[in-house]
Coordinates of C-alpha atoms and ligand atoms in Angstrom, one line a residue:
M1 CA 65.3 -2.4 69.1
K2 CA 63.9 -4.6 72.0
I3 CA 60.5 -6.4 71.9
G4 CA 58.9 -8.0 74.9
I5 CA 56.5 -10.8 74.3
V6 CA 54.3 -12.3 77.2
G7 CA 53.3 -15.7 76.5
A8 CA 55.0 -18.4 74.4
G9 CA 51.7 -20.1 73.0
S10 CA 50.7 -20.1 69.5
A11 CA 50.1 -16.1 69.5
G12 CA 53.4 -15.4 71.1
L13 CA 55.4 -18.0 69.1
F14 CA 54.1 -16.9 65.7
A15 CA 54.5 -13.3 66.7
A16 CA 58.2 -14.0 67.5
S17 CA 58.6 -15.7 64.1
E18 CA 57.1 -12.8 62.3
L19 CA 59.3 -10.5 63.9
G20 CA 62.4 -12.6 63.3
K21 CA 61.7 -12.9 59.6
S22 CA 61.7 -9.3 59.2
G23 CA 65.5 -9.5 59.2
I24 CA 65.7 -6.0 60.9
P25 CA 69.4 -6.1 62.3
D26 CA 69.9 -5.7 66.0
L27 CA 66.2 -6.8 66.6
E28 CA 66.1 -8.3 70.2
I29 CA 63.2 -10.5 70.8
K30 CA 62.5 -12.0 74.2
V31 CA 59.7 -14.3 75.1
F32 CA 58.6 -14.7 78.8
D33 CA 56.3 -17.5 80.0
Q34 CA 55.0 -18.6 83.3
G35 CA 54.4 -22.1 82.1
P36 CA 51.2 -24.2 82.4
P37 CA 49.4 -24.4 85.8
V38 CA 50.6 -27.4 87.7
D39 CA 47.3 -29.3 87.2
K40 CA 47.5 -29.0 83.3
R41 CA 50.4 -30.9 83.0
Y42 CA 48.9 -33.8 81.3
C43 CA 49.9 -37.4 81.9
A44 CA 48.3 -40.3 80.4
I45 CA 49.2 -42.4 83.4
S46 CA 47.1 -40.1 85.6
E47 CA 44.3 -40.7 83.4
G48 CA 44.7 -44.6 84.0
L49 CA 46.1 -45.1 80.4
A50 CA 49.1 -46.6 79.2
C51 CA 52.2 -44.4 79.5
M52 CA 53.1 -42.5 76.3
G53 CA 56.6 -42.9 76.7
C54 CA 56.9 -39.1 77.2
D55 CA 57.2 -36.5 80.0
P56 CA 55.4 -33.5 79.0
C57 CA 56.9 -31.6 81.9
K58 CA 60.3 -32.2 80.7
I59 CA 59.8 -32.0 77.1
M60 CA 57.9 -28.8 77.1
S61 CA 59.9 -26.7 79.7
G62 CA 57.0 -24.5 79.9
I63 CA 56.8 -23.3 76.4
G64 CA 53.8 -23.9 73.9
G65 CA 50.7 -22.5 76.0
A66 CA 47.4 -24.4 76.1
G67 CA 47.9 -25.9 72.5
A68 CA 50.9 -27.9 73.8
F69 CA 48.4 -29.8 75.8
S70 CA 46.0 -30.5 73.1
S71 CA 45.3 -32.8 70.5
G72 CA 46.6 -30.1 68.1
I73 CA 43.9 -29.9 65.4
L74 CA 44.8 -27.3 63.1
N75 CA 41.7 -25.6 61.7
L76 CA 43.2 -24.1 58.3
D77 CA 40.2 -21.6 57.7
E78 CA 39.5 -17.8 58.2
N79 CA 36.1 -18.6 59.4
I80 CA 37.1 -20.8 62.4
G81 CA 39.0 -19.8 65.5
G82 CA 37.9 -16.0 65.7
D83 CA 36.8 -13.5 63.1
L84 CA 40.3 -14.0 61.3
A85 CA 39.1 -12.9 57.9
Q86 CA 37.6 -9.6 59.6
L87 CA 40.8 -8.9 61.5
C88 CA 43.1 -9.4 58.7
N89 CA 40.9 -7.2 56.6
N90 CA 41.0 -4.4 59.0
A91 CA 44.7 -4.5 59.0
G92 CA 44.9 -4.9 55.1
L93 CA 46.4 -8.3 55.2
D94 CA 45.3 -11.6 53.4
A95 CA 43.9 -14.2 55.8
K96 CA 44.2 -17.1 53.3
Q97 CA 47.8 -16.3 52.8
I98 CA 48.7 -15.8 56.4
I99 CA 47.1 -19.1 57.2
G100 CA 49.1 -20.7 54.3
H101 CA 52.4 -19.5 56.1
I102 CA 51.3 -20.7 59.4
E103 CA 50.4 -24.1 58.1
A104 CA 53.8 -24.1 56.3
F105 CA 55.7 -23.2 59.3
F106 CA 54.0 -26.2 61.2
L107 CA 54.7 -28.5 58.5
Q108 CA 58.5 -27.5 58.6
N109 CA 58.5 -28.2 62.4
G110 CA 56.9 -31.8 62.2
A111 CA 53.2 -31.5 61.6
P112 CA 52.1 -34.8 60.0
D113 CA 51.9 -34.6 56.1
K114 CA 48.3 -35.9 56.1
L115 CA 45.7 -33.2 55.3
F116 CA 42.1 -33.7 56.0
N117 CA 40.6 -32.0 53.0
P118 CA 36.6 -32.1 52.7
F119 CA 36.9 -30.7 49.2
Q120 CA 38.9 -33.7 48.0
N121 CA 35.7 -35.8 47.8
E122 CA 33.3 -33.5 46.1
Q123 CA 30.4 -36.0 46.1
K124 CA 30.7 -37.2 49.8
L125 CA 30.9 -33.2 50.5
K126 CA 27.8 -32.4 48.6
D127 CA 26.0 -35.4 50.3
L128 CA 26.6 -34.1 53.6
L129 CA 25.9 -30.4 52.7
F130 CA 22.7 -31.5 51.4
R131 CA 21.8 -33.7 54.4
A132 CA 22.7 -30.7 56.8
A133 CA 20.7 -27.9 54.7
S134 CA 17.8 -30.3 54.8
M135 CA 17.7 -30.6 58.3
D136 CA 18.4 -26.6 58.8
I137 CA 21.9 -27.5 60.1
R138 CA 24.9 -25.6 58.8
F139 CA 28.1 -27.6 58.1
V140 CA 31.2 -25.7 57.8
P141 CA 33.6 -27.5 55.5
I142 CA 37.3 -26.6 56.3
K143 CA 40.7 -28.2 55.7
Q144 CA 42.5 -29.4 58.9
R145 CA 45.6 -31.0 60.1
L146 CA 46.1 -33.0 63.1
L147 CA 49.3 -33.1 65.2
G148 CA 48.0 -35.6 67.9
T149 CA 48.6 -35.2 71.7
E150 CA 51.7 -37.4 71.4
N151 CA 53.2 -35.3 68.7
T152 CA 52.3 -31.8 69.8
P153 CA 55.2 -31.3 72.4
N154 CA 57.7 -32.4 69.7
V155 CA 56.4 -29.9 67.1
I156 CA 56.4 -27.0 69.9
K157 CA 60.2 -28.1 70.7
S158 CA 61.1 -27.9 67.1
I159 CA 59.4 -24.4 66.6
Q160 CA 61.4 -23.2 69.7
K161 CA 64.6 -24.6 68.5
T162 CA 64.0 -22.9 64.9
L163 CA 63.2 -19.6 66.5
E164 CA 66.2 -19.7 68.7
S165 CA 68.7 -20.8 66.0
D166 CA 67.3 -18.9 63.0
Y167 CA 66.2 -15.5 64.8
D168 CA 67.9 -15.6 68.0
V169 CA 64.9 -15.1 70.0
K170 CA 65.6 -15.6 73.6
F171 CA 62.9 -17.6 75.9
F172 CA 62.4 -17.1 79.4
P173 CA 60.4 -20.2 80.6
N174 CA 58.9 -20.4 84.1
T175 CA 59.0 -16.6 84.4
K176 CA 55.8 -14.9 85.3
V177 CA 55.2 -11.3 84.2
Q178 CA 53.6 -9.7 87.3
R179 CA 52.8 -6.6 85.5
F180 CA 53.3 -4.1 82.7
D181 CA 53.0 -0.3 82.4
A182 CA 52.3 2.4 80.1
N183 CA 56.1 2.8 79.4
K184 CA 56.5 -0.8 78.1
Q185 CA 58.3 -1.8 81.2
L186 CA 57.7 -5.5 82.0
Y187 CA 58.1 -6.7 85.6
F188 CA 58.8 -10.4 86.0
G189 CA 60.1 -13.0 88.3
N190 CA 61.0 -16.6 88.4
K191 CA 62.2 -18.9 91.3
E192 CA 65.9 -17.7 91.1
K193 CA 64.9 -13.8 90.9
T194 CA 61.6 -12.6 92.0
D195 CA 61.7 -9.0 91.0
S196 CA 63.4 -8.2 87.8
Q197 CA 62.3 -5.4 85.2
E198 CA 63.0 -4.4 81.8
K199 CA 62.0 -1.8 79.4
F200 CA 61.0 -2.5 75.8
D201 CA 60.5 -0.5 72.8
A202 CA 57.4 -2.4 72.2
I203 CA 55.5 -5.1 74.1
L204 CA 53.0 -7.7 73.0
L205 CA 50.6 -9.3 75.5
A206 CA 49.4 -12.7 74.8
P207 CA 48.8 -14.7 77.7
G208 CA 46.0 -17.2 76.8
R209 CA 43.2 -18.0 78.7
W210 CA 45.5 -19.2 81.5
G211 CA 46.5 -15.3 81.7
M212 CA 43.1 -13.7 80.8
V213 CA 42.1 -12.7 84.4
W214 CA 45.5 -11.1 84.9
L215 CA 45.3 -9.4 81.7
S216 CA 41.9 -7.9 82.2
K217 CA 42.9 -6.8 85.7
Q218 CA 46.1 -5.2 84.2
C219 CA 44.1 -3.5 81.5
E220 CA 41.5 -2.1 84.1
E221 CA 44.5 -0.7 86.1
L222 CA 45.9 0.9 83.0
G223 CA 42.4 2.3 82.0
I224 CA 42.7 0.1 78.8
R225 CA 39.2 -0.7 77.8
T226 CA 37.8 -4.3 77.7
S227 CA 34.3 -5.9 77.1
Y228 CA 32.8 -9.2 77.7
L229 CA 32.3 -11.9 75.1
P230 CA 29.9 -14.7 75.0
L231 CA 30.1 -17.8 77.0
D232 CA 30.4 -21.3 75.6
I233 CA 28.9 -23.9 77.7
G234 CA 27.6 -27.4 77.3
V235 CA 28.5 -31.2 77.5
R236 CA 30.9 -33.4 76.2
V237 CA 29.3 -36.0 74.2
E238 CA 30.8 -39.6 73.8
V239 CA 29.8 -42.2 71.3
P240 CA 31.0 -45.4 69.8
S241 CA 33.6 -44.3 67.2
I242 CA 31.7 -46.1 64.4
I243 CA 29.1 -43.6 64.5
L244 CA 31.6 -40.7 63.5
E245 CA 33.6 -42.8 61.3
E246 CA 32.1 -42.0 57.8
I247 CA 32.3 -38.2 58.5
C248 CA 35.6 -38.1 60.5
E249 CA 37.7 -40.5 58.3
N250 CA 36.0 -39.6 54.8
I251 CA 34.9 -35.9 55.0
Q252 CA 36.2 -33.8 57.8
R253 CA 38.5 -34.9 60.9
D254 CA 36.8 -32.2 63.1
P255 CA 33.4 -31.8 61.6
K256 CA 31.8 -28.3 62.5
F257 CA 27.9 -28.4 62.6
H258 CA 26.0 -25.2 63.6
I259 CA 22.5 -25.5 64.8
I260 CA 19.9 -22.9 65.8
T261 CA 17.7 -24.7 68.5
P262 CA 14.0 -24.5 67.8
T263 CA 12.5 -23.3 71.4
Y264 CA 15.2 -20.7 72.5
N265 CA 16.8 -19.9 69.2
D266 CA 20.1 -20.6 70.8
F267 CA 23.3 -21.1 68.7
V268 CA 24.7 -24.6 69.5
R269 CA 27.7 -26.2 67.8
T270 CA 30.0 -29.3 67.6
F271 CA 33.5 -28.4 68.7
C272 CA 36.9 -30.1 69.4
V273 CA 35.7 -33.7 67.6
N274 CA 38.4 -36.2 68.9
H275 CA 37.6 -39.3 66.6
K276 CA 38.7 -42.5 68.6
G277 CA 40.2 -40.4 71.5
Y278 CA 39.6 -40.0 74.9
V279 CA 37.7 -37.7 77.5
V280 CA 39.8 -36.0 79.9
K281 CA 39.2 -34.3 83.1
E282 CA 40.5 -30.8 83.8
M283 CA 40.7 -28.7 87.0
Y284 CA 40.2 -24.8 86.2
E285 CA 40.6 -23.7 90.0
E286 CA 40.1 -25.1 93.2
K287 CA 37.0 -27.1 93.3
I288 CA 36.0 -26.3 89.7
V289 CA 36.4 -29.5 87.3
G290 CA 35.7 -29.7 83.7
V291 CA 36.1 -32.2 81.0
N292 CA 37.8 -32.0 77.5
G293 CA 38.9 -34.1 74.8
H294 CA 42.3 -35.8 73.3
Q295 CA 43.3 -37.9 70.8
F296 CA 47.0 -39.2 71.3
T297 CA 47.8 -40.1 67.9
S298 CA 46.6 -38.6 64.4
D299 CA 44.6 -41.9 63.8
G300 CA 43.2 -42.4 67.0
D301 CA 43.3 -45.6 69.2
S302 CA 40.2 -45.4 71.3
R303 CA 37.0 -47.5 70.7
N304 CA 34.9 -44.1 71.2
S305 CA 34.7 -40.7 69.8
N306 CA 33.8 -37.5 71.5
F307 CA 33.1 -33.9 70.9
A308 CA 32.1 -30.8 72.9
F309 CA 28.5 -29.6 72.1
L310 CA 28.4 -26.0 73.2
I311 CA 25.8 -23.5 73.4
R312 CA 27.1 -19.7 72.9
Q313 CA 25.3 -17.6 75.4
A314 CA 26.0 -13.7 75.6
L315 CA 24.4 -11.6 78.4
T316 CA 23.8 -8.1 78.5
A317 CA 23.9 -5.5 81.3
P318 CA 23.6 -5.2 84.4
L319 CA 24.4 -9.0 84.2
E320 CA 27.1 -9.1 81.4
D321 CA 29.9 -10.9 83.2
T322 CA 29.8 -14.1 81.2
T323 CA 33.0 -15.3 83.2
E324 CA 31.4 -15.4 86.5
Y325 CA 28.0 -17.0 85.0
G326 CA 30.1 -19.6 83.3
R327 CA 32.2 -20.1 86.6
A328 CA 28.7 -20.3 88.8
I329 CA 27.3 -23.1 86.5
A330 CA 30.6 -25.1 86.3
K331 CA 30.9 -24.8 90.3
Q332 CA 27.3 -26.1 90.6
A333 CA 28.3 -29.1 88.5
S334 CA 31.3 -29.7 90.3
V335 CA 29.7 -29.6 93.8
L336 CA 27.0 -32.0 92.6
G337 CA 29.7 -34.4 91.2
G338 CA 31.8 -34.4 94.5
Y339 CA 34.4 -32.4 92.6
K340 CA 34.4 -34.8 89.8
P341 CA 32.9 -34.3 86.3
L342 CA 29.2 -35.5 86.2
I343 CA 28.3 -38.2 83.6
Q344 CA 24.9 -39.2 82.6
T345 CA 23.5 -41.3 79.6
L346 CA 21.3 -39.3 77.1
G347 CA 18.6 -41.4 78.0
D348 CA 18.5 -40.6 81.4
L349 CA 18.8 -36.9 80.8
R350 CA 15.7 -37.2 78.5
K351 CA 13.6 -39.2 81.0
G352 CA 14.8 -37.1 84.0
H353 CA 16.6 -39.8 85.8
R354 CA 19.8 -39.5 87.7
S355 CA 22.3 -41.8 86.1
R356 CA 23.9 -44.5 88.6
P357 CA 27.1 -46.4 88.6
A358 CA 25.1 -49.8 87.9
L359 CA 23.6 -48.5 84.8
I360 CA 26.7 -46.7 83.5
S361 CA 28.7 -50.1 84.1
K362 CA 26.3 -51.9 81.7
N363 CA 25.6 -49.2 79.4
P364 CA 26.7 -49.9 75.6
V365 CA 28.9 -47.1 75.5
Q366 CA 31.6 -47.6 78.1
P367 CA 33.1 -44.1 79.4
T368 CA 36.9 -43.4 78.5
L369 CA 37.0 -41.1 81.6
N370 CA 36.3 -43.0 84.8
D371 CA 37.0 -40.4 87.3
V372 CA 33.7 -39.2 87.2
T373 CA 30.3 -39.2 89.2
P374 CA 27.1 -40.6 87.7
G375 CA 24.4 -37.9 88.3
D376 CA 21.9 -35.5 86.8
I377 CA 23.1 -32.7 84.5
A378 CA 19.7 -31.2 84.7
M379 CA 20.5 -30.4 88.5
A380 CA 23.4 -28.5 87.6
Y381 CA 22.4 -26.7 84.2
P382 CA 19.6 -24.2 83.7
Y383 CA 16.5 -25.8 81.9
R384 CA 17.2 -23.5 78.8
F385 CA 20.5 -25.1 78.2
V386 CA 19.3 -28.8 79.0
K387 CA 16.5 -28.2 76.4
D388 CA 19.3 -26.8 73.9
I389 CA 21.2 -29.9 74.4
L390 CA 18.5 -32.3 73.9
E391 CA 16.8 -30.4 70.7
G392 CA 20.4 -29.8 69.3
L393 CA 21.2 -33.7 69.5
E394 CA 17.9 -34.6 68.2
R395 CA 18.4 -32.6 65.3
L396 CA 22.2 -33.6 64.6
D397 CA 20.8 -37.2 64.7
H398 CA 19.6 -36.9 61.2
I399 CA 23.1 -36.0 60.1
I400 CA 24.9 -38.5 62.5
P401 CA 22.5 -41.4 63.0
G402 CA 22.9 -42.8 66.7
V403 CA 24.2 -39.5 68.2
N404 CA 21.0 -39.3 69.9
N405 CA 20.6 -42.7 71.4
D406 CA 19.9 -43.4 74.9
S407 CA 23.2 -45.0 75.4
T408 CA 25.2 -41.7 74.5
L409 CA 27.2 -40.5 77.1
L410 CA 27.3 -36.7 78.5
Y411 CA 29.8 -35.1 80.8
A412 CA 29.7 -31.8 82.2
P413 CA 30.6 -29.1 82.9
E414 CA 32.3 -28.7 79.4
F415 CA 32.8 -24.9 79.2
K416 CA 35.3 -22.5 77.4
R417 CA 36.0 -19.6 79.6
S418 CA 35.9 -16.6 77.6
A419 CA 38.3 -13.7 77.9
K420 CA 37.5 -10.0 77.8
L421 CA 38.0 -8.5 74.4
V422 CA 40.5 -5.9 74.7
Q423 CA 40.0 -2.6 72.7
V424 CA 42.6 -2.4 70.1
S425 CA 43.4 -0.8 66.7
P426 CA 43.5 -2.8 63.6
F427 CA 47.0 -3.9 64.0
L428 CA 45.9 -5.0 67.6
E429 CA 47.7 -2.1 69.3
S430 CA 46.2 -0.6 72.4
K431 CA 44.0 2.4 71.5
R432 CA 45.2 4.1 74.5
F433 CA 49.0 3.4 74.5
K434 CA 51.1 3.2 71.7
K435 CA 53.5 0.2 71.1
I436 CA 51.4 -2.1 73.3
F437 CA 50.0 -4.8 71.4
F438 CA 47.6 -7.7 72.1
A439 CA 47.1 -11.1 70.6
G440 CA 45.5 -14.7 71.1
D441 CA 42.7 -16.0 73.2
G442 CA 43.8 -14.1 76.3
A443 CA 42.8 -10.7 74.7
G444 CA 39.6 -12.4 73.4
L445 CA 40.8 -12.1 69.7
S446 CA 40.9 -15.7 68.9
R447 CA 39.8 -19.1 69.7
G448 CA 42.2 -21.8 68.6
I449 CA 45.8 -22.5 67.6
V450 CA 45.7 -21.2 64.1
G451 CA 43.4 -18.3 65.0
A452 CA 45.9 -17.2 68.0
A453 CA 48.9 -17.6 65.4
V454 CA 47.0 -15.4 62.8
T455 CA 46.7 -12.6 65.7
G456 CA 50.3 -12.9 66.7
I457 CA 51.2 -12.2 63.2
I458 CA 49.0 -9.2 62.7
A459 CA 50.4 -7.7 66.1
A460 CA 54.1 -8.4 64.8
Q461 CA 53.4 -6.7 61.6
G462 CA 52.0 -3.7 63.7
I463 CA 54.9 -3.7 65.7
L464 CA 57.1 -3.8 62.4
R465 CA 55.3 -0.8 61.1
R466 CA 55.9 1.2 64.3
I467 CA 59.6 0.2 64.0
Y468 CA 59.6 1.4 60.4
K469 CA 57.6 4.6 61.2
Ligands
FAD1 C1 42.8 -29.5 76.3 C2 42.7 -28.2 75.3 C3 42.6 -28.7 73.9 C4 42.6 -27.8 72.7 N1 42.5 -28.4 71.6 C5 42.7 -27.5 70.6 C6 42.7 -28.1 69.2 O1 42.7 -29.2 68.9 N2 42.7 -27.1 68.3 C7 42.7 -25.8 68.4 O2 42.9 -25.1 67.5 N3 42.7 -25.3 69.8 C8 42.6 -26.0 70.7 N4 42.6 -25.8 72.1 C9 42.7 -24.1 72.2 C10 44.0 -23.6 71.8 O3 44.8 -24.2 72.8 C11 44.1 -22.0 72.2 O4 43.2 -21.4 71.5 C12 45.6 -21.6 71.9 O5 46.6 -22.2 72.6 C13 45.5 -20.1 72.2 O6 46.9 -19.7 72.0 P1 47.3 -18.5 72.9 O7 48.7 -18.0 72.5 O8 46.5 -17.2 72.6 O9 47.4 -18.8 74.2 P2 48.2 -20.0 75.2 O10 48.3 -21.1 74.0 O11 47.3 -20.3 76.4 O12 49.5 -19.4 75.6 C14 49.5 -18.3 76.5 C15 50.7 -18.6 77.1 O13 51.1 -17.4 78.1 C16 51.4 -17.7 79.6 N5 51.2 -16.8 80.3 C17 49.9 -16.4 80.7 N6 50.1 -15.4 81.7 C18 51.3 -15.0 81.9 C19 52.1 -14.1 82.7 N7 51.6 -13.1 83.5 N8 53.4 -14.2 82.6 C20 54.1 -15.1 81.6 N9 53.4 -15.9 80.9 C21 52.2 -15.9 81.1 C22 50.6 -19.1 79.7 O14 51.4 -19.8 80.7 C23 50.7 -19.6 78.4 O15 51.9 -20.6 78.0 C24 42.6 -26.5 73.2 C25 42.7 -25.9 74.5 C26 42.8 -26.7 75.5 C27 42.9 -26.3 76.8

């Protein structure tokens, strides 16, 4: 019985583990990964920071997916990172139990023992919930663990070794799958051999966001239905770390606040909070830049904290292409920034001023990312999104005093490209072709490391059911 997995990110790795654990004799599991796009190879030195003493390119050898380049915040909750409770329920599985197994596997492979648990301090959590509710804000308390950017590659390396030694999983790094067909044949190649192919009994497509465009084209060619998902777009907000200290250190490491803005009724949320972390520049494709956040160690070592402040925007026919819409806005921001991210103080955005280098240099909050262009985000973003950002931060200030200060720094574009949602059965199998399964962010099924892992496990359970049938 041969299973081919495309993508060695969180979804692919946890699917391989679930299949391996089944103990089915003669089960051959092969995992193909093309490796990260070259510009994702994160290096502290390239950001003007001290060398972290590691070489991600060497350590990771192309395994680990986008999570390998992240701070590794593990959101241990079925309501975060996708509709995990619903997905598990559809398949008759217990989301809490699956997330528990995922957490245990991370711990076995070097995740720090420290658990950020908002439920530990009942009074503080109650106070925060009250303050949030009284301002019409929803706070979502969840348990979290933090791998830290520095440690994440080692955890992934350990997971890879465990899968190889315990379950004989075979990895094919730096190998791109060019296409798959309805007969579960994978066509792939690498530097040494560009045109190999192999037929499998079942295949799992988990190519993440780096492979989402490829996946949706493949689905289109095979007549597998997909649909657009809402776009997440906004800014990365940077404040002195002391402003977030009370919440991040005493209640929740990556606090999730959900706001409905008064003017447009838009859904805005905090996402990917890097307490004592750094803002980093990303390059999505030629001439489209973006920003993200990192935290090198689980305690953090910067004087600032940052978080994404994202508006969720769905579109309807005839303009439902959220990918292209997000791309167009990001491109506009990139052009205005001279292909560097834009930076602006919140005070300037509010007053309708462009930020200038002289002002940024004497701003009380100094940026942790310097490869930026001071400018005017209002020239790049639609009015509606600017209004959402201003109104959202104003409201959040009642919970996190200081976040709405004039000196707060905003970086743009910050957007999360959304994959197209592949139409699948409860076990994430193609509705059109049997034994072709999908998992992870690239198929629009998850949004996060743990979420992707959950979908990998559901798909693996689906594959096992097919084997037994
Ligand atoms: C900078 C950054 C920070 C983040 N921080 C966090 C965080 O702290 N916490 C969190 O929960 N989430 C975070 N995320 C999101 C998280 O990384 C993803 O949600 C998660 O990695 C998705 O897992 P996946 O398995 O679906 O895809 P991925 O992890 O992206 O893995 C997919 C893999 O498939 C490979 N692939 C694609 N196409 C092909 C092909 N044709 N042939 C072969 N291989 C292919 C890719 O190279 C990739 O390695 C972050 C993301 C980024 C970019």
